[in-house]
mmCIF file of C-alpha atoms and ligand atoms in Angstrom:
data_model
loop_
_atom_site.group_PDB
_atom_site.id
_atom_site.type_symbol
_atom_site.label_atom_id
_atom_site.label_comp_id
_atom_site.label_asym_id
_atom_site.label_seq_id
_atom_site.Cartn_x
_atom_site.Cartn_y
_atom_site.Cartn_z
ATOM 1 C CA MET P 1 4.998 -28.800 16.173
ATOM 2 C CA ARG P 2 2.076 -28.628 14.039
ATOM 3 C CA ASP P 3 0.168 -31.467 15.785
ATOM 4 C CA GLU P 4 2.007 -31.008 19.901
ATOM 5 C CA ALA P 5 3.473 -27.249 19.248
ATOM 6 C CA PRO P 6 1.193 -25.152 17.194
ATOM 7 C CA VAL P 7 2.289 -21.814 19.005
ATOM 8 C CA TYR P 8 5.965 -23.036 19.858
ATOM 9 C CA TYR P 9 8.117 -21.182 22.090
ATOM 10 C CA ASN P 10 12.406 -22.132 22.021
ATOM 11 C CA GLU P 11 13.359 -20.980 25.346
ATOM 12 C CA LYS P 12 17.656 -21.592 23.982
ATOM 13 C CA TYR P 13 17.016 -18.528 21.620
ATOM 14 C CA ASP P 14 14.029 -16.540 22.586
ATOM 15 C CA PHE P 15 11.668 -16.999 20.028
ATOM 16 C CA TRP P 16 7.877 -17.833 18.193
ATOM 17 C CA ALA P 17 7.048 -20.484 15.656
ATOM 18 C CA LEU P 18 3.873 -21.228 13.746
ATOM 19 C CA THR P 19 3.129 -24.454 11.786
ATOM 20 C CA ARG P 20 -0.041 -25.181 10.741
ATOM 21 C CA TYR P 21 -1.003 -23.914 7.298
ATOM 22 C CA GLU P 22 -4.219 -21.865 8.147
ATOM 23 C CA ASP P 23 -1.980 -20.018 11.123
ATOM 24 C CA VAL P 24 0.852 -19.393 8.424
ATOM 25 C CA ALA P 25 -1.765 -18.326 5.887
ATOM 26 C CA ALA P 26 -2.987 -15.514 8.660
ATOM 27 C CA ALA P 27 0.653 -13.805 10.064
ATOM 28 C CA ILE P 28 1.857 -13.745 6.877
ATOM 29 C CA ARG P 29 -1.159 -11.506 5.637
ATOM 30 C CA ASP P 30 -0.915 -9.744 8.853
ATOM 31 C CA HIS P 31 1.558 -7.385 8.748
ATOM 32 C CA GLU P 32 -0.117 -5.332 10.863
ATOM 33 C CA THR P 33 0.490 -7.441 13.665
ATOM 34 C CA PHE P 34 3.359 -8.913 11.888
ATOM 35 C CA SER P 35 5.938 -6.496 11.162
ATOM 36 C CA SER P 36 8.920 -6.764 8.881
ATOM 37 C CA ALA P 37 10.310 -3.815 10.315
ATOM 38 C CA LYS P 38 13.194 -4.958 12.711
ATOM 39 C CA GLY P 39 14.529 -7.523 10.305
ATOM 40 C CA VAL P 40 13.778 -10.669 8.367
ATOM 41 C CA THR P 41 15.856 -13.122 9.946
ATOM 42 C CA LEU P 42 16.695 -14.092 13.700
ATOM 43 C CA ASP P 43 19.952 -12.926 13.563
ATOM 44 C CA GLN P 44 19.033 -9.229 12.428
ATOM 45 C CA VAL P 45 16.089 -9.369 14.383
ATOM 46 C CA LYS P 46 18.396 -10.177 17.662
ATOM 47 C CA ALA P 47 21.274 -8.390 16.472
ATOM 48 C CA LYS P 48 19.024 -5.207 16.335
ATOM 49 C CA ASP P 49 18.035 -5.661 19.711
ATOM 50 C CA SER P 50 14.170 -4.136 18.658
ATOM 51 C CA GLN P 51 15.782 -1.303 16.687
ATOM 52 C CA PRO P 52 14.635 -0.585 12.954
ATOM 53 C CA VAL P 53 17.020 -2.146 10.433
ATOM 54 C CA GLY P 54 19.153 0.337 9.479
ATOM 55 C CA VAL P 55 19.535 0.535 5.344
ATOM 56 C CA LYS P 56 16.322 0.573 4.222
ATOM 57 C CA ILE P 57 15.205 -2.989 1.841
ATOM 58 C CA ILE P 58 12.189 -3.272 0.666
ATOM 59 C CA ILE P 59 11.696 -6.838 2.589
ATOM 60 C CA SER P 60 12.448 -5.050 5.623
ATOM 61 C CA LEU P 61 9.742 -2.575 5.742
ATOM 62 C CA ASP P 62 6.153 -1.911 6.834
ATOM 63 C CA PRO P 63 3.837 0.187 4.989
ATOM 64 C CA PRO P 64 4.020 2.995 3.912
ATOM 65 C CA GLU P 65 7.257 3.055 3.401
ATOM 66 C CA HIS P 66 7.087 -0.696 1.533
ATOM 67 C CA GLU P 67 4.377 0.115 -1.080
ATOM 68 C CA ARG P 68 6.786 3.499 -1.867
ATOM 69 C CA MET P 69 9.523 1.133 -2.891
ATOM 70 C CA ARG P 70 7.938 -1.343 -4.143
ATOM 71 C CA LYS P 71 5.967 0.565 -6.765
ATOM 72 C CA LEU P 72 9.409 1.757 -7.800
ATOM 73 C CA VAL P 73 10.596 -1.653 -9.237
ATOM 74 C CA ASN P 74 7.026 -3.277 -9.639
ATOM 75 C CA ARG P 75 7.092 -2.765 -12.698
ATOM 76 C CA VAL P 76 9.599 -4.989 -14.298
ATOM 77 C CA PHE P 77 8.474 -7.665 -12.644
ATOM 78 C CA THR P 78 4.556 -7.740 -13.661
ATOM 79 C CA PRO P 79 4.008 -11.360 -15.852
ATOM 80 C CA ARG P 80 3.625 -9.106 -18.841
ATOM 81 C CA ALA P 81 7.248 -7.532 -18.521
ATOM 82 C CA VAL P 82 9.013 -10.674 -17.428
ATOM 83 C CA ALA P 83 7.238 -12.303 -20.741
ATOM 84 C CA SER P 84 9.273 -10.000 -22.891
ATOM 85 C CA LEU P 85 12.544 -11.466 -21.326
ATOM 86 C CA GLU P 86 11.910 -15.017 -22.151
ATOM 87 C CA SER P 87 14.599 -15.182 -25.348
ATOM 88 C CA MET P 88 17.430 -13.240 -22.535
ATOM 89 C CA VAL P 89 16.449 -16.200 -20.200
ATOM 90 C CA GLN P 90 16.363 -18.821 -22.978
ATOM 91 C CA ALA P 91 19.956 -17.803 -24.487
ATOM 92 C CA THR P 92 21.501 -17.182 -20.800
ATOM 93 C CA ILE P 93 19.769 -21.042 -19.956
ATOM 94 C CA ASP P 94 21.272 -22.203 -23.475
ATOM 95 C CA ARG P 95 25.084 -20.767 -22.508
ATOM 96 C CA TYR P 96 25.644 -23.143 -19.473
ATOM 97 C CA VAL P 97 23.702 -26.005 -20.905
ATOM 98 C CA SER P 98 25.922 -26.333 -24.101
ATOM 99 C CA GLN P 99 29.505 -26.581 -21.611
ATOM 100 C CA LEU P 100 27.732 -29.477 -20.004
ATOM 101 C CA ASP P 101 29.461 -32.868 -20.006
ATOM 102 C CA PRO P 102 26.917 -36.395 -19.974
ATOM 103 C CA SER P 103 28.091 -36.365 -15.654
ATOM 104 C CA PHE P 104 27.846 -32.178 -14.531
ATOM 105 C CA ASP P 105 26.987 -31.034 -11.313
ATOM 106 C CA ALA P 106 23.545 -29.772 -11.802
ATOM 107 C CA VAL P 107 24.200 -27.421 -8.816
ATOM 108 C CA ALA P 108 27.697 -26.203 -9.258
ATOM 109 C CA ASP P 109 27.803 -26.446 -13.198
ATOM 110 C CA PHE P 110 23.943 -25.298 -13.915
ATOM 111 C CA ALA P 111 22.073 -24.438 -11.323
ATOM 112 C CA ALA P 112 24.293 -21.685 -9.278
ATOM 113 C CA LEU P 113 25.031 -19.997 -12.709
ATOM 114 C CA PHE P 114 22.907 -19.071 -14.318
ATOM 115 C CA PRO P 115 19.928 -17.247 -12.175
ATOM 116 C CA VAL P 116 22.716 -14.995 -11.387
ATOM 117 C CA GLU P 117 23.507 -14.057 -14.897
ATOM 118 C CA ILE P 118 19.394 -13.187 -15.323
ATOM 119 C CA ILE P 119 19.101 -10.874 -12.291
ATOM 120 C CA THR P 120 22.415 -9.067 -12.779
ATOM 121 C CA SER P 121 21.880 -8.758 -15.964
ATOM 122 C CA MET P 122 18.653 -6.538 -15.557
ATOM 123 C CA LEU P 123 20.468 -4.416 -12.879
ATOM 124 C CA GLY P 124 23.395 -3.516 -15.417
ATOM 125 C CA VAL P 125 26.245 -5.485 -13.984
ATOM 126 C CA PRO P 126 28.913 -6.178 -17.061
ATOM 127 C CA ALA P 127 29.092 -9.962 -17.145
ATOM 128 C CA GLN P 128 32.719 -10.139 -16.002
ATOM 129 C CA ASP P 129 31.257 -9.123 -12.467
ATOM 130 C CA ARG P 130 28.168 -11.198 -11.922
ATOM 131 C CA GLN P 131 29.590 -14.665 -11.011
ATOM 132 C CA GLN P 132 31.850 -12.670 -8.502
ATOM 133 C CA LEU P 133 28.989 -11.449 -6.806
ATOM 134 C CA ARG P 134 27.370 -14.768 -6.667
ATOM 135 C CA LEU P 135 30.160 -16.347 -4.822
ATOM 136 C CA TRP P 136 30.423 -13.025 -2.039
ATOM 137 C CA LEU P 137 26.695 -13.700 -2.086
ATOM 138 C CA ASP P 138 27.083 -17.558 -1.306
ATOM 139 C CA THR P 139 29.439 -16.421 1.823
ATOM 140 C CA SER P 140 27.334 -14.113 3.285
ATOM 141 C CA LEU P 141 24.865 -16.347 3.969
ATOM 142 C CA GLU P 142 27.247 -19.213 5.092
ATOM 143 C CA ARG P 143 26.503 -19.860 8.597
ATOM 144 C CA GLU P 144 28.775 -22.090 10.980
ATOM 145 C CA PRO P 145 26.631 -25.167 12.165
ATOM 146 C CA GLY P 146 24.951 -23.926 15.637
ATOM 147 C CA SER P 147 25.216 -20.402 15.225
ATOM 148 C CA MET P 148 23.017 -17.843 13.362
ATOM 149 C CA SER P 149 25.821 -15.167 12.961
ATOM 150 C CA THR P 150 27.338 -14.560 9.914
ATOM 151 C CA THR P 151 30.758 -15.218 9.653
ATOM 152 C CA PRO P 152 33.788 -12.546 9.758
ATOM 153 C CA GLU P 153 34.347 -13.952 5.787
ATOM 154 C CA GLY P 154 30.351 -12.992 4.754
ATOM 155 C CA MET P 155 31.056 -9.523 6.513
ATOM 156 C CA GLU P 156 33.565 -9.138 4.612
ATOM 157 C CA ALA P 157 31.631 -10.178 1.262
ATOM 158 C CA VAL P 158 29.199 -8.209 2.329
ATOM 159 C CA MET P 159 31.324 -5.168 2.302
ATOM 160 C CA LYS P 160 32.513 -6.058 -0.869
ATOM 161 C CA SER P 161 29.538 -6.180 -2.248
ATOM 162 C CA ALA P 162 28.422 -3.533 -1.324
ATOM 163 C CA ALA P 163 31.287 -1.253 -2.205
ATOM 164 C CA TYR P 164 31.228 -2.703 -6.114
ATOM 165 C CA TYR P 165 27.524 -1.508 -6.104
ATOM 166 C CA TYR P 166 28.269 1.639 -5.132
ATOM 167 C CA GLU P 167 30.824 2.104 -7.386
ATOM 168 C CA LEU P 168 28.934 0.808 -10.520
ATOM 169 C CA ILE P 169 26.271 3.342 -9.517
ATOM 170 C CA GLN P 170 28.786 6.396 -9.105
ATOM 171 C CA GLU P 171 29.394 5.255 -12.771
ATOM 172 C CA ARG P 172 25.876 5.355 -13.512
ATOM 173 C CA ARG P 173 25.082 8.741 -12.012
ATOM 174 C CA LYS P 174 27.604 10.068 -14.601
ATOM 175 C CA LYS P 175 26.840 7.928 -17.707
ATOM 176 C CA PRO P 176 23.030 6.462 -17.277
ATOM 177 C CA GLN P 177 22.172 2.745 -19.153
ATOM 178 C CA ASP P 178 19.096 1.023 -20.091
ATOM 179 C CA ASP P 179 18.951 -0.869 -16.940
ATOM 180 C CA MET P 180 17.448 -0.989 -13.510
ATOM 181 C CA ILE P 181 20.856 1.048 -11.579
ATOM 182 C CA SER P 182 19.694 4.027 -14.124
ATOM 183 C CA ARG P 183 16.049 3.381 -13.990
ATOM 184 C CA LEU P 184 16.845 3.536 -9.940
ATOM 185 C CA ILE P 185 18.650 6.834 -10.003
ATOM 186 C CA GLU P 186 16.265 8.836 -11.643
ATOM 187 C CA ALA P 187 12.986 7.280 -9.490
ATOM 188 C CA GLU P 188 11.225 9.848 -7.290
ATOM 189 C CA VAL P 189 9.572 8.696 -3.946
ATOM 190 C CA VAL P 190 7.142 11.160 -2.296
ATOM 191 C CA GLU P 191 7.384 11.212 1.218
ATOM 192 C CA ASP P 192 5.040 13.988 3.410
ATOM 193 C CA GLY P 193 3.989 15.431 0.031
ATOM 194 C CA GLU P 194 7.937 16.035 -1.256
ATOM 195 C CA ALA P 195 9.574 13.772 -4.216
ATOM 196 C CA ARG P 196 12.900 13.356 -3.554
ATOM 197 C CA ARG P 197 15.192 10.961 -5.592
ATOM 198 C CA LEU P 198 16.908 8.253 -3.759
ATOM 199 C CA ASP P 199 20.242 8.174 -1.903
ATOM 200 C CA ASP P 200 23.635 6.118 -3.028
ATOM 201 C CA ILE P 201 22.758 3.445 -0.364
ATOM 202 C CA GLU P 202 18.517 3.064 -0.757
ATOM 203 C CA ILE P 203 20.018 1.924 -4.407
ATOM 204 C CA THR P 204 22.784 -0.446 -2.634
ATOM 205 C CA GLY P 205 20.294 -2.081 -0.869
ATOM 206 C CA PHE P 206 17.540 -2.478 -3.487
ATOM 207 C CA CYS P 207 20.474 -3.707 -5.310
ATOM 208 C CA THR P 208 21.829 -6.443 -3.051
ATOM 209 C CA MET P 209 18.193 -7.193 -1.962
ATOM 210 C CA LEU P 210 17.435 -8.092 -5.731
ATOM 211 C CA GLY P 211 20.775 -9.529 -6.905
ATOM 212 C CA GLY P 212 20.652 -11.995 -4.020
ATOM 213 C CA ALA P 213 17.066 -12.410 -3.982
ATOM 214 C CA GLY P 214 17.404 -13.522 -7.811
ATOM 215 C CA ALA P 215 20.085 -15.556 -7.789
ATOM 216 C CA GLU P 216 19.989 -17.962 -4.516
ATOM 217 C CA THR P 217 16.332 -19.119 -4.670
ATOM 218 C CA VAL P 218 15.975 -20.078 -7.857
ATOM 219 C CA THR P 219 19.234 -21.730 -7.831
ATOM 220 C CA LYS P 220 17.957 -23.602 -5.582
ATOM 221 C CA LEU P 221 14.818 -24.579 -6.845
ATOM 222 C CA VAL P 222 16.379 -26.334 -10.067
ATOM 223 C CA GLY P 223 18.874 -28.126 -7.590
ATOM 224 C CA ASN P 224 15.947 -29.366 -5.601
ATOM 225 C CA ALA P 225 13.766 -30.286 -8.941
ATOM 226 C CA VAL P 226 16.793 -32.386 -9.799
ATOM 227 C CA VAL P 227 16.937 -34.863 -6.592
ATOM 228 C CA VAL P 228 13.029 -34.759 -6.062
ATOM 229 C CA PHE P 229 12.464 -35.879 -9.354
ATOM 230 C CA ALA P 230 15.454 -38.597 -9.014
ATOM 231 C CA ASP P 231 13.202 -39.790 -6.068
ATOM 232 C CA ASN P 232 10.098 -39.877 -7.798
ATOM 233 C CA PRO P 233 10.912 -40.678 -11.899
ATOM 234 C CA ASP P 234 6.995 -41.336 -12.156
ATOM 235 C CA GLN P 235 6.771 -37.456 -11.787
ATOM 236 C CA TRP P 236 9.462 -37.032 -14.325
ATOM 237 C CA GLN P 237 8.203 -39.416 -16.716
ATOM 238 C CA LYS P 238 4.982 -37.479 -16.656
ATOM 239 C CA LEU P 239 6.311 -34.280 -17.817
ATOM 240 C CA LEU P 240 8.550 -35.805 -20.610
ATOM 241 C CA ASP P 241 5.271 -37.211 -21.916
ATOM 242 C CA ASP P 242 3.335 -33.958 -21.467
ATOM 243 C CA ARG P 243 5.623 -30.196 -21.237
ATOM 244 C CA SER P 244 2.522 -28.507 -20.798
ATOM 245 C CA LYS P 245 2.802 -30.240 -16.896
ATOM 246 C CA ILE P 246 5.899 -27.903 -16.495
ATOM 247 C CA PRO P 247 3.882 -24.941 -14.414
ATOM 248 C CA ALA P 248 1.975 -27.037 -12.146
ATOM 249 C CA ALA P 249 5.545 -29.016 -11.529
ATOM 250 C CA PHE P 250 6.927 -25.804 -10.484
ATOM 251 C CA GLU P 251 4.218 -24.926 -8.372
ATOM 252 C CA GLU P 252 4.483 -28.698 -6.458
ATOM 253 C CA LEU P 253 8.126 -28.495 -5.881
ATOM 254 C CA LEU P 254 7.648 -25.257 -4.347
ATOM 255 C CA ARG P 255 5.021 -26.486 -2.464
ATOM 256 C CA TYR P 256 7.567 -29.429 -1.107
ATOM 257 C CA GLU P 257 10.668 -28.341 -0.886
ATOM 258 C CA GLY P 258 10.620 -24.573 -1.335
ATOM 259 C CA PRO P 259 13.976 -23.063 -1.169
ATOM 260 C CA SER P 260 13.072 -20.443 1.395
ATOM 261 C CA GLN P 261 11.339 -22.463 4.417
ATOM 262 C CA TYR P 262 10.271 -19.266 6.634
ATOM 263 C CA GLN P 263 9.587 -15.847 7.238
ATOM 264 C CA ILE P 264 10.708 -13.907 10.559
ATOM 265 C CA ARG P 265 8.140 -10.726 11.607
ATOM 266 C CA THR P 266 7.976 -9.174 15.336
ATOM 267 C CA THR P 267 5.350 -8.727 16.857
ATOM 268 C CA THR P 268 3.683 -5.493 17.132
ATOM 269 C CA ARG P 269 1.189 -6.286 19.711
ATOM 270 C CA ASP P 270 -0.092 -8.894 21.805
ATOM 271 C CA ILE P 271 -1.619 -11.887 20.272
ATOM 272 C CA THR P 272 -3.430 -15.476 21.251
ATOM 273 C CA LEU P 273 -3.712 -17.874 19.152
ATOM 274 C CA HIS P 274 -4.464 -21.899 20.509
ATOM 275 C CA GLY P 275 -4.716 -20.924 23.990
ATOM 276 C CA THR P 276 -0.635 -19.147 24.005
ATOM 277 C CA THR P 277 -0.331 -15.473 24.005
ATOM 278 C CA ILE P 278 2.523 -14.194 22.367
ATOM 279 C CA PRO P 279 4.167 -11.170 23.459
ATOM 280 C CA GLU P 280 4.518 -8.173 22.029
ATOM 281 C CA GLY P 281 7.933 -7.168 19.958
ATOM 282 C CA ASP P 282 8.955 -10.701 19.675
ATOM 283 C CA PRO P 283 10.067 -12.323 16.901
ATOM 284 C CA VAL P 284 7.987 -15.225 15.728
ATOM 285 C CA LEU P 285 9.072 -17.250 12.454
ATOM 286 C CA LEU P 286 6.576 -18.351 10.122
ATOM 287 C CA ILE P 287 7.570 -21.479 8.971
ATOM 288 C CA ASN P 288 5.578 -22.043 5.353
ATOM 289 C CA GLY P 289 8.031 -25.128 4.879
ATOM 290 C CA ALA P 290 5.765 -26.641 7.462
ATOM 291 C CA ALA P 291 2.735 -25.325 6.684
ATOM 292 C CA SER P 292 3.011 -26.723 2.711
ATOM 293 C CA ARG P 293 2.930 -30.069 4.483
ATOM 294 C CA ASP P 294 0.496 -29.626 6.143
ATOM 295 C CA GLU P 295 -2.369 -32.401 6.134
ATOM 296 C CA ARG P 296 -4.688 -30.133 7.274
ATOM 297 C CA PHE P 297 -4.810 -28.329 4.213
ATOM 298 C CA PHE P 298 -2.857 -30.786 1.994
ATOM 299 C CA PRO P 299 -4.150 -34.262 1.672
ATOM 300 C CA ASP P 300 -1.535 -36.599 0.966
ATOM 301 C CA PRO P 301 1.290 -33.776 2.443
ATOM 302 C CA ASP P 302 4.523 -36.314 1.711
ATOM 303 C CA ARG P 303 3.655 -37.254 -1.214
ATOM 304 C CA PHE P 304 4.586 -35.081 -4.621
ATOM 305 C CA ASP P 305 2.278 -34.675 -6.907
ATOM 306 C CA ILE P 306 2.335 -32.743 -9.663
ATOM 307 C CA ASP P 307 -1.534 -33.444 -10.589
ATOM 308 C CA ARG P 308 -1.917 -32.201 -7.450
ATOM 309 C CA GLU P 309 -4.921 -30.108 -7.155
ATOM 310 C CA ARG P 310 -4.659 -26.200 -6.478
ATOM 311 C CA LYS P 311 -6.428 -24.700 -4.288
ATOM 312 C CA VAL P 312 -7.192 -21.170 -3.211
ATOM 313 C CA GLY P 313 -4.002 -20.056 -1.204
ATOM 314 C CA TYR P 314 -2.211 -23.385 -2.683
ATOM 315 C CA ASN P 315 1.377 -21.765 -2.355
ATOM 316 C CA LEU P 316 2.931 -19.705 0.905
ATOM 317 C CA ASN P 317 5.845 -20.249 -0.458
ATOM 318 C CA PHE P 318 6.782 -17.541 -2.385
ATOM 319 C CA GLY P 319 5.365 -15.717 0.478
ATOM 320 C CA TYR P 320 1.869 -13.563 1.116
ATOM 321 C CA GLY P 321 0.543 -10.465 0.960
ATOM 322 C CA ILE P 322 2.777 -7.114 1.239
ATOM 323 C CA HIS P 323 5.561 -9.082 0.886
ATOM 324 C CA SER P 324 4.628 -11.554 -1.539
ATOM 325 C CA CYS P 325 7.576 -12.105 -3.628
ATOM 326 C CA LEU P 326 8.363 -9.707 -6.236
ATOM 327 C CA GLY P 327 10.314 -12.028 -8.722
ATOM 328 C CA ALA P 328 7.247 -14.206 -8.434
ATOM 329 C CA ALA P 329 6.866 -14.532 -12.450
ATOM 330 C CA LEU P 330 10.321 -14.307 -13.178
ATOM 331 C CA ALA P 331 11.191 -17.255 -11.128
ATOM 332 C CA ARG P 332 8.254 -19.208 -12.463
ATOM 333 C CA MET P 333 9.624 -18.177 -15.854
ATOM 334 C CA GLU P 334 12.900 -19.231 -15.344
ATOM 335 C CA GLY P 335 11.920 -22.511 -13.080
ATOM 336 C CA ARG P 336 9.975 -23.131 -16.436
ATOM 337 C CA LEU P 337 13.014 -22.917 -19.119
ATOM 338 C CA ALA P 338 14.952 -24.779 -16.966
ATOM 339 C CA LEU P 339 12.968 -27.838 -16.137
ATOM 340 C CA ASN P 340 12.283 -27.724 -20.043
ATOM 341 C CA THR P 341 15.926 -27.604 -20.646
ATOM 342 C CA LEU P 342 16.936 -30.595 -18.181
ATOM 343 C CA LEU P 343 14.042 -32.336 -19.782
ATOM 344 C CA ASP P 344 15.955 -32.301 -23.405
ATOM 345 C CA LEU P 345 19.041 -32.923 -21.798
ATOM 346 C CA ILE P 346 18.802 -35.998 -19.247
ATOM 347 C CA PRO P 347 15.473 -37.211 -20.221
ATOM 348 C CA ARG P 348 16.946 -40.389 -18.444
ATOM 349 C CA TYR P 349 19.441 -40.036 -15.417
ATOM 350 C CA GLU P 350 21.097 -41.025 -11.764
ATOM 351 C CA ILE P 351 22.256 -38.999 -9.172
ATOM 352 C CA ASP P 352 25.421 -39.819 -7.530
ATOM 353 C CA ARG P 353 23.767 -39.848 -3.518
ATOM 354 C CA SER P 354 27.303 -40.304 -2.407
ATOM 355 C CA GLY P 355 28.109 -36.137 -3.713
ATOM 356 C CA LEU P 356 24.570 -34.826 -2.689
ATOM 357 C CA LYS P 357 25.876 -32.277 -0.561
ATOM 358 C CA ARG P 358 23.570 -29.751 1.338
ATOM 359 C CA VAL P 359 24.261 -25.583 1.394
ATOM 360 C CA HIS P 360 23.943 -24.546 5.108
ATOM 361 C CA MET P 361 23.214 -20.983 4.695
ATOM 362 C CA THR P 362 19.923 -18.549 5.878
ATOM 363 C CA ASN P 363 17.736 -17.751 4.060
ATOM 364 C CA VAL P 364 17.363 -20.563 1.823
ATOM 365 C CA CYS P 365 17.541 -24.302 1.629
ATOM 366 C CA GLY P 366 18.762 -26.456 -0.917
ATOM 367 C CA TRP P 367 21.801 -28.384 -2.128
ATOM 368 C CA ALA P 368 25.054 -27.049 -3.114
ATOM 369 C CA ASN P 369 26.230 -30.345 -4.968
ATOM 370 C CA VAL P 370 23.790 -32.675 -6.829
ATOM 371 C CA PRO P 371 26.274 -34.804 -9.330
ATOM 372 C CA VAL P 372 24.019 -36.476 -12.173
ATOM 373 C CA ARG P 373 24.942 -38.023 -15.118
ATOM 374 C CA ALA P 374 22.408 -39.281 -18.148
ATOM 375 C CA VAL P 375 21.638 -42.458 -18.926
HETATM 376 C C1 HEM N 1 12.006 -19.544 -6.493
HETATM 377 C C2 HEM N 1 12.565 -18.899 -6.761
HETATM 378 C C3 HEM N 1 12.070 -18.125 -5.499
HETATM 379 C C4 HEM N 1 11.605 -18.032 -4.310
HETATM 380 C C5 HEM N 1 10.984 -19.611 -3.442
HETATM 381 C C6 HEM N 1 11.166 -16.748 -3.543
HETATM 382 C C7 HEM N 1 10.739 -16.645 -2.276
HETATM 383 C C8 HEM N 1 9.833 -15.653 -1.543
HETATM 384 C C9 HEM N 1 9.489 -15.229 -0.287
HETATM 385 C C10 HEM N 1 8.767 -16.523 0.540
HETATM 386 C C11 HEM N 1 9.223 -13.928 -0.259
HETATM 387 C C12 HEM N 1 8.438 -13.346 1.119
HETATM 388 C C13 HEM N 1 9.268 -12.780 1.672
HETATM 389 C C14 HEM N 1 8.533 -12.416 3.442
HETATM 390 O O1 HEM N 1 7.290 -11.807 2.804
HETATM 391 O O2 HEM N 1 9.184 -11.560 4.211
HETATM 392 C C15 HEM N 1 10.133 -13.141 -1.287
HETATM 393 C C16 HEM N 1 10.324 -11.747 -0.940
HETATM 394 C C17 HEM N 1 11.114 -11.604 -2.321
HETATM 395 N N1 HEM N 1 11.164 -11.898 -3.272
HETATM 396 FE FE1 HEM N 1 11.154 -13.626 -4.148
HETATM 397 N N2 HEM N 1 11.654 -15.554 -4.943
HETATM 398 C C18 HEM N 1 12.229 -16.234 -5.161
HETATM 399 C C19 HEM N 1 12.637 -15.690 -6.556
HETATM 400 C C20 HEM N 1 12.477 -14.482 -6.569
HETATM 401 C C21 HEM N 1 13.421 -13.819 -7.583
HETATM 402 C C22 HEM N 1 13.914 -14.588 -9.287
HETATM 403 C C23 HEM N 1 13.082 -11.959 -7.727
HETATM 404 C C24 HEM N 1 13.799 -11.429 -8.391
HETATM 405 C C25 HEM N 1 13.757 -10.218 -8.141
HETATM 406 C C26 HEM N 1 12.734 -11.895 -6.039
HETATM 407 C C27 HEM N 1 12.504 -10.981 -5.401
HETATM 408 C C28 HEM N 1 12.289 -10.882 -4.067
HETATM 409 C C29 HEM N 1 12.184 -9.413 -3.598
HETATM 410 C C30 HEM N 1 12.762 -8.168 -4.132
HETATM 411 C C31 HEM N 1 11.193 -9.972 -2.344
HETATM 412 C C32 HEM N 1 10.872 -8.871 -1.113
HETATM 413 C C33 HEM N 1 9.011 -8.111 -1.342
HETATM 414 C C34 HEM N 1 8.591 -7.309 -0.873
HETATM 415 O O3 HEM N 1 9.457 -7.053 0.422
HETATM 416 O O4 HEM N 1 8.017 -6.565 -0.925
HETATM 417 N N3 HEM N 1 12.626 -12.843 -5.647
HETATM 418 N N4 HEM N 1 10.602 -14.031 -2.433
#
């Protein structure tokens, strides 16, 4: 597609796709032409048939609403604020690692479990309910082969999770605690010169979004890491020799096999690229996964190399521009601590390839099962 159809059109599903680094980077920055307001997955865009997404969650808002909502949670996710969470994150990781046998499933027994604990505990979800939220989330993201719609079980899971958060918000309204839900209840947004509080539906939207984005992605990144390093043992050895390379390894993992491979936008005007015009109002897949392997930007892009030179704009896989990943600092910290822990736990390991199983999910790409054995 990058070489032969840089502005690709899919007749069957009626969407466009960009795959070259320069095109994806420019489009993802240009939120005026490439709007998020009709949804950020193709099923949302199609289902709403040109209506803006009903619930106001930051990922599917355009300015000025987007800025208002993002401001409310920005402070929690700055690198400085996130640094203060390091001991909690490490303790959470250690809690799961201490239960592992020499043979374990790097996703089902580890990577799937700890990220959701971290983000939902920040929100204020009681410990006993956190894994249930993850199971509902998994079900809601799963797709049948050939279908882009949420399954009936998925719809039910969405409702259950929304109802759960709704109830929790009522409890926090009565009895605030030191958590994000209580702070969102108190937060004010200024709209048309008037300050107002968020309603229950808006806070539920925040919780669902943060709980989802904060859990699934890190899980996929860590699962992908275990497979990618098994395929590239020389790179694992580099980390064993020098742990200061872990942050660079995280960035290269994100480029090489990012958990979020594409973002959807809807054009707000006709736009011509490489001689082809995408009409106003059409969905466009910005395939950052393909852009991250574009040989026009990355020399030898299919080589996994943690020492790769990181140019400006190196990574599109945390998004770019106004919607760039809010949780990037947290994700980087979780990834760094998880890799460091795995280096101690399985300095030498093998994966059982017959047991590898991919997820079939919207939004995220990665493994459901990665059986490993320390050797
Ligand atoms: C490796 C892990 C992660 C990856 C690969 C990732 C990827 C992304 C990407 C590509 C976007 C842009 C979406 C778009 O442009 O439409 C995004 C946005 C976002 N991410 Fe992450 N993410 C990760 C971890 C996290 C974590 C831990 C959180 C925790 C809170 C989080 C919260 C968000 C939120 C709230 C947005 C929407 C921001 C906005 O619309 O302004 N993400 N993420």
